[in-house]
Amino acid sequence: MGVDERLVPDELWEWFQRVVPEASTRLQGGGRRRHGDREVLAAIVFVTTSGCTWQQLPSASFGPSGATAHRRFAEWSKARVRAKLHRLVLDELGSRGELDWSRCAIDSMNMRALKGEPTGPNPVDQGKYDSEIHLITERFGLPLSVEISRANLHDSQAFEPLVRGIPPIRSRRGQCRRRPAKLHGDKGYDYDHLRRWLRSRVIRHRIARKGIKSSKRLERHRWTIERTMAWLAGCRRLHRRYERKATHFLAFTSSACTLICYRRLTK
């Protein structure tokens, strides 16, 4: 098995072909042979998991150079290919009955940002400029919705857009689903207007109250999202943010979420 087949299995490659845009052709003809999309996708997966720079990409193993892989990555990020692929994998999980909507959790994690927007001073880390990843997972920790923001954006402000960002996902029986039955959150989401908003969408809430409820009881169900954040940190490209453009950073985050969901399919 070659490195392309190992990093991009056949099933994942078939789904990717459904969302990748067609390559533009040169009207005048000629030019160099275009590297295959599977080769470039394998190179991007390697950069995501290993954390190497584009210049350090071993072209002898993958074929395309780092510049070629980065150029194709920018094209696919602009076309939101990664988000579409993530949704296809979620649809496959939902059709197999692998998604549990009974308990979902919401949380965020900070990421040191060396450049780019959106970034902001981290109020809990001496004002260093960071970015923040916001995440919603189902009961067993599979990411359903992901967004990025500056580090000084309060979690409550990212709450509603993140919940709305859950796409309609196929289920084994009945219509597509996009609303969890119950949503767990820590004390950062302890606001009455968020609880009222969840009730208006027929979503039960389990949000810890400041000074009233201990976090230990809530952690009985929220440990899965903490584990998912550890899985995201396992993709070394997300240890620090080097991308200037927010679309590129979000594409790397969506790629990591797609790999987490795909691993569940292979088990």
PDB file of N, CA, C and O in Angstrom, residues 65-93:
ATOM      1  N   SER A  65       5.129  19.310  -4.850  1.00  0.00           N
ATOM      2  CA  SER A  65       5.962  20.100  -3.953  1.00  0.00           C
ATOM      3  C   SER A  65       5.094  20.798  -2.912  1.00  0.00           C
ATOM      4  O   SER A  65       3.858  20.816  -2.999  1.00  0.00           O
ATOM      5  N   GLY A  66       5.753  21.393  -1.923  1.00  0.00           N
ATOM      6  CA  GLY A  66       5.006  22.118  -0.907  1.00  0.00           C
ATOM      7  C   GLY A  66       4.237  23.294  -1.473  1.00  0.00           C
ATOM      8  O   GLY A  66       3.102  23.565  -1.049  1.00  0.00           O
ATOM      9  N   ALA A  67       4.825  23.982  -2.450  1.00  0.00           N
ATOM     10  CA  ALA A  67       4.129  25.122  -3.062  1.00  0.00           C
ATOM     11  C   ALA A  67       2.883  24.671  -3.817  1.00  0.00           C
ATOM     12  O   ALA A  67       1.829  25.319  -3.758  1.00  0.00           O
ATOM     13  N   THR A  68       2.996  23.542  -4.534  1.00  0.00           N
ATOM     14  CA  THR A  68       1.832  23.029  -5.263  1.00  0.00           C
ATOM     15  C   THR A  68       0.732  22.600  -4.298  1.00  0.00           C
ATOM     16  O   THR A  68      -0.458  22.893  -4.511  1.00  0.00           O
ATOM     17  N   ALA A  69       1.112  21.893  -3.228  1.00  0.00           N
ATOM     18  CA  ALA A  69       0.117  21.452  -2.243  1.00  0.00           C
ATOM     19  C   ALA A  69      -0.554  22.639  -1.564  1.00  0.00           C
ATOM     20  O   ALA A  69      -1.777  22.633  -1.351  1.00  0.00           O
ATOM     21  N   HIS A  70       0.213  23.675  -1.251  1.00  0.00           N
ATOM     22  CA  HIS A  70      -0.371  24.850  -0.609  1.00  0.00           C
ATOM     23  C   HIS A  70      -1.305  25.590  -1.560  1.00  0.00           C
ATOM     24  O   HIS A  70      -2.366  26.076  -1.149  1.00  0.00           O
ATOM     25  N   ARG A  71      -0.935  25.677  -2.830  1.00  0.00           N
ATOM     26  CA  ARG A  71      -1.797  26.361  -3.800  1.00  0.00           C
ATOM     27  C   ARG A  71      -3.121  25.621  -3.958  1.00  0.00           C
ATOM     28  O   ARG A  71      -4.192  26.236  -3.987  1.00  0.00           O
ATOM     29  N   ARG A  72      -3.062  24.304  -4.040  1.00  0.00           N
ATOM     30  CA  ARG A  72      -4.298  23.525  -4.152  1.00  0.00           C
ATOM     31  C   ARG A  72      -5.113  23.608  -2.855  1.00  0.00           C
ATOM     32  O   ARG A  72      -6.345  23.646  -2.878  1.00  0.00           O
ATOM     33  N   PHE A  73      -4.418  23.621  -1.718  1.00  0.00           N
ATOM     34  CA  PHE A  73      -5.092  23.771  -0.426  1.00  0.00           C
ATOM     35  C   PHE A  73      -5.844  25.094  -0.354  1.00  0.00           C
ATOM     36  O   PHE A  73      -6.983  25.152   0.151  1.00  0.00           O
ATOM     37  N   ALA A  74      -5.245  26.174  -0.857  1.00  0.00           N
ATOM     38  CA  ALA A  74      -5.913  27.475  -0.859  1.00  0.00           C
ATOM     39  C   ALA A  74      -7.143  27.454  -1.758  1.00  0.00           C
ATOM     40  O   ALA A  74      -8.190  28.031  -1.417  1.00  0.00           O
ATOM     41  N   GLU A  75      -7.050  26.801  -2.907  1.00  0.00           N
ATOM     42  CA  GLU A  75      -8.208  26.711  -3.811  1.00  0.00           C
ATOM     43  C   GLU A  75      -9.344  25.946  -3.150  1.00  0.00           C
ATOM     44  O   GLU A  75     -10.506  26.369  -3.216  1.00  0.00           O
ATOM     45  N   TRP A  76      -9.029  24.830  -2.523  1.00  0.00           N
ATOM     46  CA  TRP A  76     -10.072  24.021  -1.890  1.00  0.00           C
ATOM     47  C   TRP A  76     -10.646  24.704  -0.658  1.00  0.00           C
ATOM     48  O   TRP A  76     -11.827  24.537  -0.350  1.00  0.00           O
ATOM     49  N   SER A  77      -9.817  25.473   0.054  1.00  0.00           N
ATOM     50  CA  SER A  77     -10.329  26.195   1.217  1.00  0.00           C
ATOM     51  C   SER A  77     -11.334  27.263   0.786  1.00  0.00           C
ATOM     52  O   SER A  77     -12.356  27.473   1.439  1.00  0.00           O
ATOM     53  N   LYS A  78     -11.044  27.941  -0.305  1.00  0.00           N
ATOM     54  CA  LYS A  78     -11.968  28.954  -0.811  1.00  0.00           C
ATOM     55  C   LYS A  78     -13.290  28.342  -1.242  1.00  0.00           C
ATOM     56  O   LYS A  78     -14.359  28.953  -1.080  1.00  0.00           O
ATOM     57  N   ALA A  79     -13.253  27.116  -1.756  1.00  0.00           N
ATOM     58  CA  ALA A  79     -14.462  26.416  -2.187  1.00  0.00           C
ATOM     59  C   ALA A  79     -15.128  25.641  -1.051  1.00  0.00           C
ATOM     60  O   ALA A  79     -16.127  24.953  -1.298  1.00  0.00           O
ATOM     61  N   ARG A  80     -14.593  25.728   0.166  1.00  0.00           N
ATOM     62  CA  ARG A  80     -15.147  25.064   1.353  1.00  0.00           C
ATOM     63  C   ARG A  80     -15.271  23.553   1.156  1.00  0.00           C
ATOM     64  O   ARG A  80     -16.237  22.915   1.563  1.00  0.00           O
ATOM     65  N   VAL A  81     -14.259  22.984   0.513  1.00  0.00           N
ATOM     66  CA  VAL A  81     -14.275  21.548   0.246  1.00  0.00           C
ATOM     67  C   VAL A  81     -14.215  20.759   1.545  1.00  0.00           C
ATOM     68  O   VAL A  81     -14.882  19.717   1.700  1.00  0.00           O
ATOM     69  N   ARG A  82     -13.424  21.222   2.506  1.00  0.00           N
ATOM     70  CA  ARG A  82     -13.263  20.485   3.763  1.00  0.00           C
ATOM     71  C   ARG A  82     -14.566  20.414   4.542  1.00  0.00           C
ATOM     72  O   ARG A  82     -14.897  19.376   5.112  1.00  0.00           O
ATOM     73  N   ALA A  83     -15.308  21.514   4.595  1.00  0.00           N
ATOM     74  CA  ALA A  83     -16.586  21.503   5.302  1.00  0.00           C
ATOM     75  C   ALA A  83     -17.581  20.558   4.621  1.00  0.00           C
ATOM     76  O   ALA A  83     -18.340  19.846   5.291  1.00  0.00           O
ATOM     77  N   LYS A  84     -17.578  20.530   3.300  1.00  0.00           N
ATOM     78  CA  LYS A  84     -18.481  19.628   2.574  1.00  0.00           C
ATOM     79  C   LYS A  84     -18.104  18.174   2.812  1.00  0.00           C
ATOM     80  O   LYS A  84     -18.979  17.310   2.954  1.00  0.00           O
ATOM     81  N   LEU A  85     -16.797  17.881   2.854  1.00  0.00           N
ATOM     82  CA  LEU A  85     -16.360  16.512   3.116  1.00  0.00           C
ATOM     83  C   LEU A  85     -16.725  16.086   4.532  1.00  0.00           C
ATOM     84  O   LEU A  85     -17.153  14.939   4.756  1.00  0.00           O
ATOM     85  N   HIS A  86     -16.580  17.001   5.478  1.00  0.00           N
ATOM     86  CA  HIS A  86     -16.967  16.700   6.865  1.00  0.00           C
ATOM     87  C   HIS A  86     -18.453  16.356   6.948  1.00  0.00           C
ATOM     88  O   HIS A  86     -18.849  15.400   7.635  1.00  0.00           O
ATOM     89  N   ARG A  87     -19.268  17.079   6.202  1.00  0.00           N
ATOM     90  CA  ARG A  87     -20.702  16.798   6.237  1.00  0.00           C
ATOM     91  C   ARG A  87     -21.019  15.445   5.598  1.00  0.00           C
ATOM     92  O   ARG A  87     -21.900  14.718   6.072  1.00  0.00           O
ATOM     93  N   LEU A  88     -20.317  15.072   4.533  1.00  0.00           N
ATOM     94  CA  LEU A  88     -20.544  13.767   3.915  1.00  0.00           C
ATOM     95  C   LEU A  88     -20.224  12.640   4.878  1.00  0.00           C
ATOM     96  O   LEU A  88     -20.956  11.640   4.967  1.00  0.00           O
ATOM     97  N   VAL A  89     -19.126  12.781   5.617  1.00  0.00           N
ATOM     98  CA  VAL A  89     -18.765  11.754   6.599  1.00  0.00           C
ATOM     99  C   VAL A  89     -19.811  11.697   7.716  1.00  0.00           C
ATOM    100  O   VAL A  89     -20.188  10.606   8.182  1.00  0.00           O
ATOM    101  N   LEU A  90     -20.308  12.867   8.149  1.00  0.00           N
ATOM    102  CA  LEU A  90     -21.363  12.881   9.167  1.00  0.00           C
ATOM    103  C   LEU A  90     -22.637  12.221   8.650  1.00  0.00           C
ATOM    104  O   LEU A  90     -23.326  11.506   9.397  1.00  0.00           O
ATOM    105  N   ASP A  91     -22.970  12.465   7.383  1.00  0.00           N
ATOM    106  CA  ASP A  91     -24.149  11.821   6.801  1.00  0.00           C
ATOM    107  C   ASP A  91     -24.005  10.299   6.811  1.00  0.00           C
ATOM    108  O   ASP A  91     -24.968   9.577   7.087  1.00  0.00           O
ATOM    109  N   GLU A  92     -22.819   9.806   6.495  1.00  0.00           N
ATOM    110  CA  GLU A  92     -22.600   8.362   6.507  1.00  0.00           C
ATOM    111  C   GLU A  92     -22.709   7.806   7.923  1.00  0.00           C
ATOM    112  O   GLU A  92     -23.289   6.742   8.135  1.00  0.00           O
ATOM    113  N   LEU A  93     -22.170   8.526   8.890  1.00  0.00           N
ATOM    114  CA  LEU A  93     -22.300   8.101  10.284  1.00  0.00           C
ATOM    115  C   LEU A  93     -23.761   8.100  10.722  1.00  0.00           C
ATOM    116  O   LEU A  93     -24.215   7.175  11.407  1.00  0.00           O
TER     117      LEU A  93
END
